[in-house]
mmCIF file of C-alpha atoms in Angstrom:
data_model
loop_
_atom_site.group_PDB
_atom_site.id
_atom_site.type_symbol
_atom_site.label_atom_id
_atom_site.label_comp_id
_atom_site.label_asym_id
_atom_site.label_seq_id
_atom_site.Cartn_x
_atom_site.Cartn_y
_atom_site.Cartn_z
ATOM 1 C CA THR C 1 4.730 -3.304 6.613
ATOM 2 C CA LEU C 2 4.325 -6.527 4.657
ATOM 3 C CA ILE C 3 0.530 -6.233 4.525
ATOM 4 C CA ALA C 4 0.647 -2.640 3.273
ATOM 5 C CA THR C 5 3.228 -3.609 0.622
ATOM 6 C CA ILE C 6 1.053 -6.492 -0.620
ATOM 7 C CA ILE C 7 -2.052 -4.295 -0.805
ATOM 8 C CA LYS C 8 -0.131 -1.597 -2.693
ATOM 9 C CA ALA C 9 1.388 -4.109 -5.121
ATOM 10 C CA TYR C 10 -1.938 -5.676 -6.070
ATOM 11 C CA THR C 11 -3.706 -2.309 -6.220
ATOM 12 C CA LYS C 12 -1.165 -1.346 -8.902
ATOM 13 C CA GLN C 13 -2.287 -4.462 -10.809
ATOM 14 C CA ASN C 14 -5.889 -3.164 -10.708
ATOM 15 C CA TYR C 15 -7.091 -5.417 -7.905
ATOM 16 C CA ILE C 16 -9.477 -3.706 -5.521
ATOM 17 C CA PHE C 17 -8.645 -4.175 -1.860
ATOM 18 C CA VAL C 18 -11.856 -4.925 0.022
ATOM 19 C CA SER C 19 -10.917 -5.872 3.580
ATOM 20 C CA GLN C 20 -8.625 -7.762 5.880
ATOM 21 C CA HIS C 21 -9.601 -10.288 8.522
ATOM 22 C CA LYS C 22 -7.576 -12.009 11.209
ATOM 23 C CA VAL C 23 -8.144 -15.617 12.134
ATOM 24 C CA SER C 24 -9.278 -16.215 15.689
ATOM 25 C CA PRO C 25 -9.426 -19.318 17.862
ATOM 26 C CA LEU C 26 -12.370 -21.657 17.537
ATOM 27 C CA GLN C 27 -13.489 -22.342 21.058
ATOM 28 C CA LEU C 28 -12.880 -26.088 20.945
ATOM 29 C CA ASP C 29 -11.440 -28.143 23.778
ATOM 30 C CA GLY C 30 -11.225 -31.882 23.155
ATOM 31 C CA TYR C 31 -11.391 -32.822 26.832
ATOM 32 C CA ASN C 32 -14.464 -30.669 27.504
ATOM 33 C CA CYS C 33 -16.122 -31.929 24.330
ATOM 34 C CA ILE C 34 -15.770 -35.520 25.480
ATOM 35 C CA THR C 35 -16.999 -34.865 29.005
ATOM 36 C CA THR C 36 -19.987 -32.781 27.857
ATOM 37 C CA ARG C 37 -20.664 -34.909 24.743
ATOM 38 C CA GLN C 38 -20.391 -31.933 22.375
ATOM 39 C CA ASP C 39 -19.442 -32.188 18.718
ATOM 40 C CA CYS C 40 -16.108 -30.414 18.556
ATOM 41 C CA LEU C 41 -15.208 -31.363 15.010
ATOM 42 C CA GLY C 42 -12.707 -34.021 16.055
ATOM 43 C CA ASP C 43 -10.656 -31.681 18.235
ATOM 44 C CA ASN C 44 -8.040 -32.961 20.646
ATOM 45 C CA ARG C 45 -5.261 -31.240 22.535
ATOM 46 C CA ASP C 46 -2.568 -31.480 19.850
ATOM 47 C CA THR C 47 -3.602 -28.332 18.022
ATOM 48 C CA LEU C 48 -5.207 -24.936 18.233
ATOM 49 C CA TYR C 49 -7.772 -24.335 15.499
ATOM 50 C CA LEU C 50 -8.003 -20.796 14.166
ATOM 51 C CA SER C 51 -10.433 -19.549 11.552
ATOM 52 C CA THR C 52 -11.886 -16.538 9.819
ATOM 53 C CA LEU C 53 -15.218 -18.099 10.780
ATOM 54 C CA ASN C 54 -16.452 -18.109 14.342
ATOM 55 C CA LYS C 55 -19.591 -17.149 16.241
ATOM 56 C CA THR C 56 -18.652 -13.486 16.562
ATOM 57 C CA ASN C 57 -16.898 -12.932 13.238
ATOM 58 C CA ILE C 58 -18.696 -14.287 10.201
ATOM 59 C CA VAL C 59 -16.843 -13.373 7.018
ATOM 60 C CA ASN C 60 -18.304 -14.386 3.671
ATOM 61 C CA PHE C 61 -15.293 -14.959 1.435
ATOM 62 C CA THR C 62 -16.158 -16.127 -2.094
ATOM 63 C CA LEU C 63 -14.093 -17.010 -5.142
ATOM 64 C CA SER C 64 -14.719 -16.000 -8.712
ATOM 65 C CA SER C 65 -12.443 -15.760 -11.730
ATOM 66 C CA THR C 66 -11.359 -12.254 -10.658
ATOM 67 C CA ALA C 67 -11.043 -12.732 -6.894
ATOM 68 C CA LEU C 68 -7.674 -12.817 -5.163
ATOM 69 C CA TYR C 69 -6.875 -13.374 -1.501
ATOM 70 C CA VAL C 70 -3.506 -13.332 0.233
ATOM 71 C CA VAL C 71 -3.014 -15.194 3.511
ATOM 72 C CA VAL C 72 -0.287 -13.444 5.534
ATOM 73 C CA GLY C 73 1.212 -14.679 8.765
ATOM 74 C CA VAL C 74 4.114 -15.888 10.870
ATOM 75 C CA ASN C 75 5.530 -19.308 10.087
ATOM 76 C CA HIS C 76 5.536 -20.458 13.715
ATOM 77 C CA ALA C 77 7.252 -23.696 12.721
ATOM 78 C CA ALA C 78 10.154 -21.693 11.237
ATOM 79 C CA VAL C 79 10.616 -19.835 14.526
ATOM 80 C CA LYS C 80 10.720 -23.272 16.205
ATOM 81 C CA HIS C 81 7.566 -22.624 18.241
ATOM 82 C CA LEU C 82 5.423 -25.321 16.588
ATOM 83 C CA ALA C 83 6.126 -28.654 14.973
ATOM 84 C CA TYR C 84 3.734 -28.096 12.080
ATOM 85 C CA SER C 85 0.996 -25.799 10.810
ATOM 86 C CA ASN C 86 -1.178 -25.315 7.763
ATOM 87 C CA PHE C 87 -4.125 -23.385 6.460
ATOM 88 C CA ALA C 88 -7.021 -24.803 4.513
ATOM 89 C CA LEU C 89 -10.223 -23.661 2.867
ATOM 90 C CA TYR C 90 -13.600 -24.828 4.154
ATOM 91 C CA ALA C 91 -16.882 -24.221 2.356
ATOM 92 C CA TYR C 92 -19.787 -23.456 4.643
ATOM 93 C CA ASP C 93 -23.425 -22.454 4.710
ATOM 94 C CA PRO C 94 -23.768 -18.848 5.964
ATOM 95 C CA GLN C 95 -27.197 -19.708 7.419
ATOM 96 C CA ASP C 96 -25.737 -22.575 9.483
ATOM 97 C CA TRP C 97 -21.984 -22.027 9.794
ATOM 98 C CA ILE C 98 -21.420 -25.260 11.703
ATOM 99 C CA LYS C 99 -22.197 -27.122 8.454
ATOM 100 C CA THR C 100 -18.783 -27.000 6.859
ATOM 101 C CA ARG C 101 -17.282 -28.963 4.021
ATOM 102 C CA SER C 102 -13.558 -29.587 4.067
ATOM 103 C CA THR C 103 -11.552 -29.314 0.866
ATOM 104 C CA ASP C 104 -8.123 -30.413 -0.273
ATOM 105 C CA ALA C 105 -7.172 -26.766 -0.797
ATOM 106 C CA VAL C 106 -4.404 -26.783 1.811
ATOM 107 C CA VAL C 107 -1.013 -25.102 2.179
ATOM 108 C CA VAL C 108 1.430 -26.544 4.734
ATOM 109 C CA ASN C 109 4.172 -24.654 6.549
ATOM 110 C CA THR C 110 6.934 -26.240 4.443
ATOM 111 C CA GLN C 111 5.388 -24.477 1.419
ATOM 112 C CA TYR C 112 5.550 -21.052 3.125
ATOM 113 C CA GLU C 113 9.326 -20.669 2.762
ATOM 114 C CA GLY C 114 10.209 -17.671 0.602
ATOM 115 C CA SER C 115 6.621 -16.574 0.049
ATOM 116 C CA ALA C 116 6.892 -13.287 1.967
ATOM 117 C CA THR C 117 10.326 -12.593 0.467
ATOM 118 C CA ALA C 118 8.622 -12.323 -2.924
ATOM 119 C CA TYR C 119 6.939 -9.105 -1.695
ATOM 120 C CA MET C 120 9.543 -7.581 0.668
ATOM 121 C CA PRO C 121 12.966 -9.197 0.240
ATOM 122 C CA THR C 122 14.759 -6.703 2.506
ATOM 123 C CA LEU C 123 12.348 -6.862 5.451
ATOM 124 C CA PRO C 124 14.229 -8.085 8.542
ATOM 125 C CA ASN C 125 13.332 -11.709 9.406
ATOM 126 C CA VAL C 126 11.134 -11.966 6.319
ATOM 127 C CA GLU C 127 12.012 -15.660 6.101
ATOM 128 C CA LEU C 128 9.901 -16.208 9.230
ATOM 129 C CA LEU C 129 6.774 -14.828 7.553
ATOM 130 C CA TYR C 130 4.563 -16.064 4.760
ATOM 131 C CA ALA C 131 2.278 -14.485 2.178
ATOM 132 C CA TYR C 132 0.395 -17.029 0.092
ATOM 133 C CA ALA C 133 -2.115 -16.058 -2.586
ATOM 134 C CA LEU C 134 -5.405 -17.843 -3.319
ATOM 135 C CA ALA C 135 -7.035 -17.476 -6.730
ATOM 136 C CA ARG C 136 -8.860 -19.409 -9.422
ATOM 137 C CA SER C 137 -5.827 -19.019 -11.659
ATOM 138 C CA CYS C 138 -2.356 -18.049 -10.546
ATOM 139 C CA GLU C 139 -1.261 -16.753 -13.967
ATOM 140 C CA ASP C 140 -1.732 -13.075 -13.079
ATOM 141 C CA VAL C 141 -0.534 -13.350 -9.483
ATOM 142 C CA MET C 142 2.782 -11.581 -8.945
ATOM 143 C CA SER C 143 4.176 -14.353 -6.721
ATOM 144 C CA LYS C 144 4.791 -18.009 -7.527
ATOM 145 C CA PHE C 145 3.409 -18.708 -4.055
ATOM 146 C CA CYS C 146 -0.191 -19.109 -5.083
ATOM 147 C CA LEU C 147 -2.746 -21.848 -4.576
ATOM 148 C CA ALA C 148 -5.033 -22.271 -7.581
ATOM 149 C CA VAL C 149 -8.436 -23.173 -6.152
ATOM 150 C CA ASP C 150 -10.662 -24.886 -8.683
ATOM 151 C CA THR C 151 -14.439 -25.211 -8.679
ATOM 152 C CA THR C 152 -14.322 -28.786 -7.382
ATOM 153 C CA GLN C 153 -12.772 -27.403 -4.202
ATOM 154 C CA ILE C 154 -14.780 -24.185 -3.795
ATOM 155 C CA LYS C 155 -17.604 -23.526 -6.252
ATOM 156 C CA ASP C 156 -17.998 -20.117 -7.897
ATOM 157 C CA ASN C 157 -19.391 -17.698 -5.314
ATOM 158 C CA GLU C 158 -19.601 -20.432 -2.649
ATOM 159 C CA VAL C 159 -18.857 -19.034 0.792
ATOM 160 C CA PHE C 160 -15.642 -20.262 2.393
ATOM 161 C CA ALA C 161 -13.467 -19.705 5.432
ATOM 162 C CA VAL C 162 -9.729 -19.927 5.924
ATOM 163 C CA ALA C 163 -8.844 -22.213 8.820
ATOM 164 C CA GLU C 164 -5.396 -22.510 10.312
ATOM 165 C CA ARG C 165 -4.245 -25.494 12.332
ATOM 166 C CA THR C 166 -1.246 -25.076 14.594
ATOM 167 C CA TYR C 167 0.176 -28.377 15.865
ATOM 168 C CA LEU C 168 2.285 -29.334 18.850
ATOM 169 C CA GLU C 169 4.068 -26.606 20.657
ATOM 170 C CA ARG C 170 7.624 -27.922 20.820
ATOM 171 C CA GLU C 171 8.060 -27.401 24.558
ATOM 172 C CA THR C 172 4.720 -28.760 25.860
ATOM 173 C CA LYS C 173 3.912 -31.238 23.030
ATOM 174 C CA THR C 174 0.344 -29.890 23.043
ATOM 175 C CA GLY C 175 -1.473 -27.311 20.964
ATOM 176 C CA PRO C 176 -0.241 -23.756 21.553
ATOM 177 C CA LEU C 177 -2.124 -21.112 23.459
ATOM 178 C CA ALA C 178 -3.685 -18.398 21.303
ATOM 179 C CA SER C 179 -1.855 -15.790 23.389
ATOM 180 C CA GLU C 180 1.472 -17.240 22.171
ATOM 181 C CA LEU C 181 0.714 -16.751 18.473
ATOM 182 C CA ILE C 182 0.559 -13.799 16.102
ATOM 183 C CA MET C 183 -2.727 -14.250 14.258
ATOM 184 C CA THR C 184 -2.796 -14.763 10.523
ATOM 185 C CA THR C 185 -4.489 -12.142 8.337
ATOM 186 C CA VAL C 186 -6.471 -12.769 5.154
ATOM 187 C CA LEU C 187 -6.465 -9.911 2.642
#
């Protein structure tokens, strides 16, 4: 599989594989938030918010000069299911996870093209997948598809989450249902 190939490739480069985590839906519903006067982080019905951070799955990702993450998923826009998607990094306080700080560390679906091919060029339908690395420096990353995250975005050893936003299902013109998506994995 693509994930196994990525893990094997970076293990050969002396990276230590620690874990993998799937994003899951944040339980936000713009209509319910308005009617119950809850803070739903600006949600409305045009998107489904997915994250490595939620009430049942708290993952403490951190970045240092030696850390490397790879975000692996399906480019749902490429399969014509969604109009647009992206993933972004959010810093947060592990003691109060609702206190998040957005960053400009973002990768949009138009940047995904070819990123999975760099790892498995012969995999059927590989052009519909993506594998995007996150690191302090992309010099030692084996793929050109890497987002260099500097300390103004995420401080050294600051805890962060990967959040994915999936916009406008083409047929309904609303955010997709979680059951219609294959969840992104962070290695």
